[in-house]
Amino acid sequence: MKITDVINYLKKQTGKAKDNESWKAENLGDRLIGVVGFGGMLERSSQTICTSLGLTDPADKQHVHLLLIREFVRQLAAHYEWEVSQ
């Protein structure tokens, strides 16, 4: 899997929503892509991690970025479940 696969998936899924759905009105898709995508918070964090570990191979850098995305999605899903249970 590549970072672009994740970004394209987010675009496809968030693009399906009707305009009147609140999460689309709040630009959730754009905000998620801004966090997980290139130049986003998670990429900057992955660059910091790779630098501190001395990782220079692009495949290693992508792997770290994907691990951060996976953890972010896990935390986001847990938060969503908690919010809807309130």
mmCIF file of C-alpha atoms in Angstrom:
data_model
loop_
_atom_site.group_PDB
_atom_site.id
_atom_site.type_symbol
_atom_site.label_atom_id
_atom_site.label_comp_id
_atom_site.label_asym_id
_atom_site.label_seq_id
_atom_site.Cartn_x
_atom_site.Cartn_y
_atom_site.Cartn_z
ATOM 1 C CA MET A 1 0.000 0.000 0.000
ATOM 2 C CA LYS A 2 1.125 3.533 -0.746
ATOM 3 C CA ILE A 3 0.225 6.911 0.714
ATOM 4 C CA THR A 4 -1.526 7.807 -2.546
ATOM 5 C CA ASP A 5 -3.772 4.740 -2.119
ATOM 6 C CA VAL A 6 -4.947 6.115 1.224
ATOM 7 C CA ILE A 7 -5.491 9.615 -0.165
ATOM 8 C CA ASN A 8 -7.418 8.306 -3.177
ATOM 9 C CA TYR A 9 -9.574 6.132 -0.911
ATOM 10 C CA LEU A 10 -10.412 9.135 1.275
ATOM 11 C CA LYS A 11 -11.303 11.202 -1.798
ATOM 12 C CA LYS A 12 -13.513 8.444 -3.172
ATOM 13 C CA GLN A 13 -15.339 7.762 0.086
ATOM 14 C CA THR A 14 -15.829 11.355 1.201
ATOM 15 C CA GLY A 15 -16.849 12.385 -2.304
ATOM 16 C CA LYS A 16 -19.868 10.056 -2.133
ATOM 17 C CA ALA A 17 -21.632 12.100 0.534
ATOM 18 C CA LYS A 18 -24.558 14.338 -0.259
ATOM 19 C CA ASP A 19 -23.913 18.065 0.059
ATOM 20 C CA ASN A 20 -26.326 18.437 2.970
ATOM 21 C CA GLU A 21 -24.571 15.861 5.175
ATOM 22 C CA SER A 22 -22.994 17.697 8.096
ATOM 23 C CA TRP A 23 -19.590 16.044 7.875
ATOM 24 C CA LYS A 24 -19.311 16.964 4.191
ATOM 25 C CA ALA A 25 -20.377 20.513 4.937
ATOM 26 C CA GLU A 26 -17.547 20.647 7.483
ATOM 27 C CA ASN A 27 -15.041 19.516 4.818
ATOM 28 C CA LEU A 28 -14.082 16.385 6.726
ATOM 29 C CA GLY A 29 -12.529 14.785 3.649
ATOM 30 C CA ASP A 30 -10.276 17.762 2.967
ATOM 31 C CA ARG A 31 -9.312 17.956 6.620
ATOM 32 C CA LEU A 32 -8.450 14.244 6.779
ATOM 33 C CA ILE A 33 -6.358 14.466 3.622
ATOM 34 C CA GLY A 34 -4.633 17.505 5.111
ATOM 35 C CA VAL A 35 -3.622 15.454 8.143
ATOM 36 C CA VAL A 36 -2.622 12.169 6.496
ATOM 37 C CA GLY A 37 -1.481 13.376 3.074
ATOM 38 C CA PHE A 38 1.720 14.785 1.706
ATOM 39 C CA GLY A 39 2.824 17.844 3.645
ATOM 40 C CA GLY A 40 0.354 17.035 6.401
ATOM 41 C CA MET A 41 0.935 16.592 10.096
ATOM 42 C CA LEU A 42 1.576 12.850 9.842
ATOM 43 C CA GLU A 43 4.129 13.211 7.061
ATOM 44 C CA ARG A 44 5.997 15.850 9.047
ATOM 45 C CA SER A 45 5.952 13.545 12.075
ATOM 46 C CA SER A 46 7.196 10.637 9.980
ATOM 47 C CA GLN A 47 10.049 12.782 8.656
ATOM 48 C CA THR A 48 11.052 13.660 12.209
ATOM 49 C CA ILE A 49 10.966 10.004 13.237
ATOM 50 C CA CYS A 50 12.956 8.889 10.192
ATOM 51 C CA THR A 51 15.572 11.576 10.762
ATOM 52 C CA SER A 52 15.970 10.637 14.417
ATOM 53 C CA LEU A 53 16.317 6.950 13.479
ATOM 54 C CA GLY A 54 18.628 7.652 10.550
ATOM 55 C CA LEU A 55 16.245 6.104 8.012
ATOM 56 C CA THR A 56 16.984 7.266 4.476
ATOM 57 C CA ASP A 57 15.412 4.567 2.296
ATOM 58 C CA PRO A 58 12.184 5.903 0.705
ATOM 59 C CA ALA A 59 10.451 2.570 1.379
ATOM 60 C CA ASP A 60 11.266 2.874 5.093
ATOM 61 C CA LYS A 61 10.016 6.461 5.147
ATOM 62 C CA GLN A 62 6.762 5.439 3.472
ATOM 63 C CA HIS A 63 6.370 2.546 5.902
ATOM 64 C CA VAL A 64 6.722 4.883 8.900
ATOM 65 C CA HIS A 65 4.183 7.286 7.362
ATOM 66 C CA LEU A 66 1.738 4.411 6.778
ATOM 67 C CA LEU A 67 2.174 3.193 10.364
ATOM 68 C CA LEU A 68 1.299 6.678 11.607
ATOM 69 C CA ILE A 69 -1.760 6.788 9.329
ATOM 70 C CA ARG A 70 -2.889 3.391 10.606
ATOM 71 C CA GLU A 71 -2.596 4.519 14.234
ATOM 72 C CA PHE A 72 -4.353 7.821 13.464
ATOM 73 C CA VAL A 73 -7.287 5.990 11.867
ATOM 74 C CA ARG A 74 -7.468 3.587 14.813
ATOM 75 C CA GLN A 75 -7.615 6.504 17.262
ATOM 76 C CA LEU A 76 -10.130 8.394 15.105
ATOM 77 C CA ALA A 77 -12.421 5.351 14.958
ATOM 78 C CA ALA A 78 -12.186 4.865 18.724
ATOM 79 C CA HIS A 79 -13.034 8.524 19.302
ATOM 80 C CA TYR A 80 -15.988 8.310 16.906
ATOM 81 C CA GLU A 81 -17.352 5.240 18.700
ATOM 82 C CA TRP A 82 -16.998 7.022 22.022
ATOM 83 C CA GLU A 83 -18.732 10.181 20.711
ATOM 84 C CA VAL A 84 -21.735 8.345 19.284
ATOM 85 C CA SER A 85 -22.171 6.386 22.503
ATOM 86 C CA GLN A 86 -22.572 9.597 24.542
#
